């Protein structure tokens, strides 16, 4: 049956003629604006870096199915995909020490990544998971059926896991999938009265989590430097700093770095970490969010809530996907820092059709308090010992707001 054309009336003819052209113009303008943002990003950063689009690693770590099927305690274990960190904490609080250790030994990768589980138990589980993965990679490296490239990659991973297993390292999170994710604690998290979480930006994974080159651009370098400054400034105050690389970060300055896709995936993991710390009795940490990590923090902080988030420090930031500091719903204050030599200042701080990350956190209109970074150099120099930015960040973590410059 042919479609019937409705009668031409004033109402039905006026609307298309008056609104459709304007809608088309607005769409074209937004499209051109998005292209302009992308072009400026390319020009301001020297062009897209080589690298493929990244696949975000989310969901429970390997071994979750075996964990769910384990009925040795005579009751269901908390589902890693759905149980809240508070529910996980209650579950472990009802177990004996022997029962906890048995679960960690049987399901190391699940217990090691389960936010809300006791911190010391997670260290034990992750050490066991790292040893198991090292054994697996060594077997791959010795397998003559594999290509030379596969064997070399396996040897490199086995060596990386050996480094993470060094005595004294406290691994809070380990997931070998994708490029690998890891988190490490500096200090006694169980006894700490002041805590912080370092959230890094692009190019960070298990292979670049710590390195000698550009040490203070790595999560471990930043966390260790901050912890050392906290200890020097307030030796009587128990402190702990978490170097967190628990999300799939962009590679280079390509399209992944210009959009919020990977940050959105990582924000859920960061929010669970914060909820897990709160569930185990740790004080709400300050978030130190560097570069693309500030996009992750901008999305995660409102989800975690004021009770789980202390101060938020955005430094070397392209934006936090929000227009106002108040939108982060931090339990403390929001701070921002950028040194004059940081190339991030050349990118456009806008968000158009999903490209860009919004208002510059150092813009007074954003509403963050500025932290001096006159002695910092470049994009990764904010936590180098001796810089005013490191001193200011430490004062914030310690709650010494009057001392911040």
Coordinates of C-alpha atoms in Angstrom, one line a residue:
X1 CA 0.0 0.0 0.0
X2 CA 1.5 3.4 -0.9
X3 CA 2.1 5.8 1.9
X4 CA -0.3 8.7 2.1
X5 CA 1.1 12.2 2.2
X6 CA -0.5 14.2 5.1
X7 CA -2.3 17.4 4.3
X8 CA -0.2 20.5 4.0
X9 CA -1.1 22.6 7.0
X10 CA 0.7 25.6 8.6
X11 CA 2.0 23.4 11.5
X12 CA 3.3 20.6 9.4
X13 CA 5.0 22.8 6.8
X14 CA 6.5 25.5 9.1
X15 CA 8.4 23.2 11.3
X16 CA 10.6 21.5 8.7
X17 CA 11.3 24.8 6.9
X18 CA 12.3 26.6 10.1
X19 CA 14.2 24.0 12.1
X20 CA 15.8 21.6 9.8
X21 CA 18.2 24.0 8.1
X22 CA 19.3 25.3 11.5
X23 CA 19.8 21.8 12.8
X24 CA 21.9 21.0 9.7
X25 CA 24.0 24.1 10.2
X26 CA 24.6 23.2 13.9
X27 CA 25.7 19.7 13.0
X28 CA 28.0 21.0 10.3
X29 CA 29.5 23.5 12.7
X30 CA 30.0 20.8 15.3
X31 CA 31.6 18.6 12.7
X32 CA 34.0 21.3 11.6
X33 CA 34.8 22.2 15.2
X34 CA 35.7 18.6 15.9
X35 CA 37.9 18.5 12.9
X36 CA 39.6 21.7 14.0
X37 CA 40.2 20.3 17.5
X38 CA 41.8 17.2 16.0
X39 CA 43.9 19.3 13.6
X40 CA 45.1 21.4 16.5
X41 CA 45.9 18.4 18.6
X42 CA 48.0 17.1 15.7
X43 CA 49.8 20.4 15.2
X44 CA 50.3 21.0 18.9
X45 CA 51.8 17.6 19.6
X46 CA 53.8 16.9 16.4
X47 CA 51.2 14.5 14.9
X48 CA 49.6 11.3 15.9
X49 CA 52.1 8.8 17.3
X50 CA 52.3 5.4 15.6
X51 CA 50.3 2.7 17.3
X52 CA 47.1 0.8 17.0
X53 CA 43.8 1.4 18.7
X54 CA 43.8 -0.2 22.2
X55 CA 41.3 -2.7 23.4
X56 CA 40.3 -1.9 27.0
X57 CA 40.8 -4.7 29.5
X58 CA 37.9 -4.8 31.9
X59 CA 36.0 -7.3 34.1
X60 CA 37.4 -9.9 36.4
X61 CA 40.9 -11.3 35.9
X62 CA 41.5 -14.8 34.6
X63 CA 40.4 -17.5 37.1
X64 CA 37.0 -16.0 38.0
X65 CA 35.1 -19.0 36.7
X66 CA 37.0 -21.4 39.0
X67 CA 36.5 -19.1 41.9
X68 CA 32.7 -19.0 41.4
X69 CA 32.7 -22.8 41.1
X70 CA 34.6 -23.3 44.4
X71 CA 32.2 -24.5 47.2
X72 CA 34.9 -25.8 49.6
X73 CA 33.7 -23.3 52.3
X74 CA 30.1 -24.6 52.0
X75 CA 28.8 -21.2 50.8
X76 CA 29.1 -19.1 47.6
X77 CA 32.1 -16.9 47.2
X78 CA 31.5 -13.2 46.3
X79 CA 31.2 -12.8 42.5
X80 CA 34.2 -10.7 41.3
X81 CA 31.9 -9.2 38.5
X82 CA 29.0 -8.1 40.7
X83 CA 29.9 -8.1 44.4
X84 CA 30.6 -4.6 45.9
X85 CA 33.9 -4.0 47.6
X86 CA 31.9 -3.6 50.9
X87 CA 30.4 -7.0 50.4
X88 CA 33.8 -8.5 49.7
X89 CA 35.2 -6.9 52.9
X90 CA 32.3 -8.4 54.9
X91 CA 32.9 -11.8 53.4
X92 CA 36.6 -11.9 54.3
X93 CA 35.9 -10.5 57.8
X94 CA 33.9 -13.7 58.4
X95 CA 36.7 -16.1 57.6
X96 CA 39.5 -17.5 59.7
X97 CA 43.1 -16.7 58.7
X98 CA 43.5 -20.2 57.4
X99 CA 40.4 -20.0 55.2
X100 CA 41.6 -16.7 53.8
X101 CA 45.1 -18.1 53.0
X102 CA 43.6 -21.2 51.4
X103 CA 41.5 -19.1 49.1
X104 CA 44.5 -16.9 48.2
X105 CA 46.6 -20.0 47.4
X106 CA 43.8 -21.7 45.3
X107 CA 42.7 -18.5 43.4
X108 CA 45.6 -16.1 43.5
X109 CA 44.6 -13.9 40.6
X110 CA 41.1 -13.5 41.8
X111 CA 42.0 -12.7 45.4
X112 CA 44.8 -10.4 44.3
X113 CA 42.4 -8.3 42.2
X114 CA 39.4 -8.3 44.5
X115 CA 38.9 -4.8 45.9
X116 CA 37.7 -5.1 49.5
X117 CA 39.9 -8.1 50.3
X118 CA 42.5 -7.6 53.1
X119 CA 45.5 -5.8 51.7
X120 CA 48.2 -8.2 53.1
X121 CA 46.2 -11.1 51.6
X122 CA 46.3 -9.4 48.2
X123 CA 50.1 -9.0 48.4
X124 CA 50.3 -12.8 49.1
X125 CA 48.0 -13.7 46.3
X126 CA 49.6 -11.4 43.7
X127 CA 53.1 -12.8 44.6
X128 CA 51.7 -16.3 43.9
X129 CA 50.0 -15.1 40.7
X130 CA 53.2 -13.5 39.4
X131 CA 55.2 -16.6 40.1
X132 CA 52.7 -18.7 38.2
X133 CA 52.7 -16.3 35.2
X134 CA 56.5 -16.2 35.3
X135 CA 56.6 -20.0 35.0
X136 CA 54.2 -19.9 32.1
X137 CA 56.2 -17.3 30.2
X138 CA 59.5 -19.2 30.8
X139 CA 57.8 -22.3 29.3
X140 CA 56.8 -20.2 26.3
X141 CA 60.3 -18.8 26.0
X142 CA 61.7 -22.4 25.8
X143 CA 59.1 -23.7 23.4
X144 CA 60.8 -24.4 20.0
X145 CA 57.5 -24.5 18.2
X146 CA 57.1 -20.7 18.8
X147 CA 58.5 -18.0 16.7
X148 CA 61.7 -16.2 17.8
X149 CA 59.6 -13.1 18.4
X150 CA 57.2 -14.9 20.6
X151 CA 60.0 -16.5 22.6
X152 CA 61.7 -13.1 23.0
X153 CA 58.5 -11.5 24.2
X154 CA 58.0 -14.3 26.7
X155 CA 61.5 -13.9 28.1
X156 CA 60.9 -10.2 28.5
X157 CA 57.7 -10.8 30.4
X158 CA 59.3 -13.4 32.6
X159 CA 62.0 -10.9 33.5
X160 CA 59.4 -8.2 34.2
X161 CA 57.6 -10.5 36.6
X162 CA 60.9 -11.4 38.3
X163 CA 61.4 -7.6 38.9
X164 CA 57.9 -7.3 40.4
X165 CA 58.7 -10.2 42.7
X166 CA 61.7 -8.5 44.2
X167 CA 61.8 -8.7 48.1
X168 CA 59.9 -5.8 49.7
X169 CA 57.6 -5.0 46.8
X170 CA 53.9 -4.9 47.7
X171 CA 51.8 -5.7 44.6
X172 CA 48.2 -4.7 45.2
X173 CA 46.9 -5.6 41.8
X174 CA 48.1 -7.7 38.9
X175 CA 46.3 -8.6 35.6
X176 CA 48.5 -10.0 32.8
X177 CA 45.9 -9.5 30.1
X178 CA 46.5 -7.2 27.2
X179 CA 49.6 -5.0 27.9
X180 CA 49.4 -5.9 31.6
X181 CA 48.1 -3.9 34.5
X182 CA 49.6 -3.5 38.0
X183 CA 49.5 -1.5 41.2
X184 CA 52.1 -1.2 44.0
X185 CA 52.0 0.2 47.5
X186 CA 54.7 2.3 49.1
X187 CA 54.4 2.3 52.8
X188 CA 52.2 0.5 55.3
X189 CA 48.7 0.9 53.9
X190 CA 47.0 -0.7 56.9
X191 CA 48.6 1.7 59.3
X192 CA 48.6 4.9 57.2
X193 CA 46.8 8.0 58.3
X194 CA 47.5 9.9 55.0
X195 CA 47.3 8.2 51.7
X196 CA 47.5 9.0 48.0
X197 CA 46.9 7.2 44.7
X198 CA 49.0 8.1 41.6
X199 CA 47.0 7.7 38.4
X200 CA 49.3 7.9 35.3
X201 CA 48.6 8.8 31.7
X202 CA 49.4 7.5 28.2
X203 CA 52.0 4.8 27.4
X204 CA 51.9 3.2 30.9
X205 CA 51.6 -0.6 31.2
X206 CA 53.3 -3.4 33.0
X207 CA 56.4 -2.9 30.9
X208 CA 56.7 0.8 31.6
X209 CA 55.4 0.8 35.1
X210 CA 58.9 1.4 36.4
X211 CA 62.0 2.2 34.4
X212 CA 65.2 4.1 34.7
X213 CA 64.6 6.3 31.7
X214 CA 62.3 9.2 32.6
X215 CA 61.9 7.7 36.0
X216 CA 59.6 10.4 37.4
X217 CA 57.2 9.9 34.4
X218 CA 56.4 6.4 35.7
X219 CA 53.9 5.5 38.4
X220 CA 56.6 4.0 40.6
X221 CA 58.9 6.9 40.2
X222 CA 56.2 9.4 41.1
X223 CA 54.9 7.3 44.0
X224 CA 58.3 6.7 45.5
X225 CA 59.3 10.4 45.2
X226 CA 56.0 11.5 46.8
X227 CA 56.4 9.0 49.7
X228 CA 59.9 10.0 50.3
X229 CA 58.9 13.7 50.5
X230 CA 56.0 12.8 52.9
X231 CA 58.3 10.9 55.2
X232 CA 60.9 13.7 55.2
X233 CA 58.2 16.4 55.9
X234 CA 56.2 14.4 58.5
X235 CA 58.2 11.5 59.8
X236 CA 55.8 10.9 62.6
X237 CA 52.8 10.6 60.3
X238 CA 52.2 7.1 58.8
X239 CA 51.7 7.5 55.1
X240 CA 51.2 5.2 52.0
X241 CA 51.2 5.9 48.3
X242 CA 49.7 3.6 45.7
X243 CA 51.2 3.6 42.1
X244 CA 48.2 2.5 40.1
X245 CA 48.3 1.4 36.5
X246 CA 45.1 -0.6 36.7
X247 CA 43.6 0.5 33.3
X248 CA 44.4 0.3 29.6
X249 CA 46.2 3.5 28.8
X250 CA 46.4 5.1 25.4
X251 CA 49.6 4.5 23.3
X252 CA 51.1 7.7 22.1
X253 CA 49.1 10.8 21.2
X254 CA 46.7 9.1 18.8
X255 CA 42.9 9.1 18.7
X256 CA 42.7 7.1 22.0
X257 CA 44.4 10.0 23.8
X258 CA 42.0 12.5 22.4
X259 CA 38.8 10.7 23.4
X260 CA 37.4 9.4 26.7
X261 CA 36.8 5.8 25.6
X262 CA 39.7 4.2 27.5
X263 CA 39.2 6.6 30.4
X264 CA 35.6 5.5 30.7
X265 CA 36.7 1.9 30.9
X266 CA 39.4 2.7 33.4
X267 CA 37.2 4.9 35.6
X268 CA 35.2 1.9 36.8
X269 CA 38.3 0.1 37.9
X270 CA 39.6 3.2 39.7
X271 CA 36.2 3.8 41.4
X272 CA 36.3 0.1 42.7
X273 CA 39.8 0.6 44.0
X274 CA 38.7 3.6 46.0
X275 CA 35.6 1.9 47.3
X276 CA 37.8 -1.1 48.3
X277 CA 40.2 1.1 50.2
X278 CA 37.2 2.6 52.1
X279 CA 35.8 -0.8 52.8
X280 CA 39.0 -2.0 54.4
X281 CA 39.3 1.1 56.6
X282 CA 41.9 3.1 54.7
X283 CA 41.6 6.9 54.9
X284 CA 40.2 8.5 51.7
X285 CA 43.3 9.1 49.5
X286 CA 44.3 12.1 47.6
X287 CA 44.3 11.4 43.9
X288 CA 47.3 12.6 41.9
X289 CA 46.2 12.5 38.3
X290 CA 48.8 13.0 35.6
X291 CA 48.0 13.8 31.9
X292 CA 45.4 11.3 30.5
X293 CA 45.1 10.0 34.1
X294 CA 43.2 13.2 35.0
X295 CA 40.5 12.2 32.4
X296 CA 40.2 8.8 34.3
X297 CA 40.0 10.6 37.6
X298 CA 37.4 13.1 36.3
X299 CA 35.1 10.2 35.5
X300 CA 35.9 8.0 38.5
X301 CA 35.8 10.5 41.4
X302 CA 32.0 11.2 41.1
X303 CA 31.3 7.5 40.9
X304 CA 33.4 6.7 44.0
X305 CA 31.8 9.5 46.0
X306 CA 33.0 12.1 48.6
X307 CA 33.6 9.5 51.3
X308 CA 36.1 7.6 49.2
X309 CA 38.0 10.5 47.6
X310 CA 40.1 13.1 49.4
X311 CA 41.8 15.9 47.5
X312 CA 42.2 15.7 43.7
X313 CA 45.3 17.0 42.0
X314 CA 45.2 17.4 38.2
X315 CA 48.7 18.1 36.8
X316 CA 49.9 18.1 33.2
X317 CA 46.2 17.7 32.4
X318 CA 44.4 17.9 29.0
X319 CA 41.1 18.2 31.0
X320 CA 38.9 16.1 33.2
X321 CA 35.8 15.8 31.0
X322 CA 34.0 18.3 33.2
X323 CA 33.6 22.0 33.2
X324 CA 33.9 22.7 36.9
X325 CA 36.0 21.4 39.7
X326 CA 32.8 21.0 41.8
X327 CA 31.6 18.3 39.4
X328 CA 34.3 15.9 40.6
X329 CA 32.4 15.7 44.0
X330 CA 35.7 15.3 45.8
X331 CA 35.7 14.9 49.6
X332 CA 38.6 17.4 49.8
X333 CA 39.7 20.2 47.5
X334 CA 40.5 20.2 43.8
X335 CA 44.0 21.4 42.7
X336 CA 45.7 22.0 39.4
X337 CA 49.3 22.4 38.2
X338 CA 51.1 23.0 34.9
X339 CA 54.6 24.1 34.3
X340 CA 55.3 26.6 31.6
X341 CA 57.4 24.1 29.5
X342 CA 54.7 21.4 29.4
X343 CA 53.5 20.8 25.9
X344 CA 50.1 19.9 27.2
X345 CA 49.4 23.6 27.4
X346 CA 49.3 23.9 23.6
X347 CA 46.4 21.5 23.1
X348 CA 42.8 23.0 22.9
X349 CA 41.0 22.5 26.1
X350 CA 37.6 21.8 24.7
X351 CA 35.3 18.8 24.0
X352 CA 33.5 18.6 20.7
X353 CA 31.7 15.5 19.5
X354 CA 33.7 13.3 21.9
X355 CA 37.1 14.8 20.9
X356 CA 39.1 16.7 23.6
X357 CA 38.6 16.7 27.3
X358 CA 37.0 20.0 28.3
X359 CA 38.1 22.9 30.3
X360 CA 41.7 23.5 31.3
X361 CA 41.9 22.7 35.0
X362 CA 44.4 25.5 35.5
X363 CA 41.8 28.0 34.1
X364 CA 40.4 30.1 36.9
X365 CA 36.9 29.4 35.5
X366 CA 37.3 25.7 36.3
X367 CA 37.5 26.5 40.0
X368 CA 40.6 24.5 41.1
X369 CA 43.3 25.9 43.3
X370 CA 46.6 26.4 41.6
X371 CA 49.8 24.7 42.8
X372 CA 53.1 26.3 41.8
X373 CA 55.2 24.3 39.3
X374 CA 57.9 26.9 38.4
X375 CA 60.7 24.5 39.0
X376 CA 59.2 21.5 37.2
X377 CA 60.3 20.9 33.7
X378 CA 58.4 19.3 30.8
X379 CA 55.4 17.0 30.9
X380 CA 56.8 14.5 33.3
X381 CA 58.8 16.6 35.7
X382 CA 56.2 17.4 38.4
X383 CA 57.4 14.9 41.0
X384 CA 61.1 15.3 40.5
X385 CA 62.8 15.8 43.9
X386 CA 63.5 19.4 44.6
X387 CA 60.6 20.8 42.6
X388 CA 58.0 23.2 44.1
X389 CA 55.2 21.0 42.6
X390 CA 56.4 18.0 44.6
X391 CA 56.5 20.1 47.7
X392 CA 53.0 21.4 47.1
X393 CA 51.6 17.9 46.4
X394 CA 53.1 16.5 49.6
X395 CA 51.6 19.4 51.6
X396 CA 48.2 18.7 50.1
X397 CA 48.4 15.0 51.0
X398 CA 49.4 15.9 54.5
X399 CA 46.5 18.4 54.8
X400 CA 48.8 21.3 55.2
X401 CA 46.8 23.6 52.8
X402 CA 48.3 26.8 54.2
X403 CA 51.7 25.8 53.1
X404 CA 50.8 25.2 49.4
X405 CA 52.1 27.8 47.0

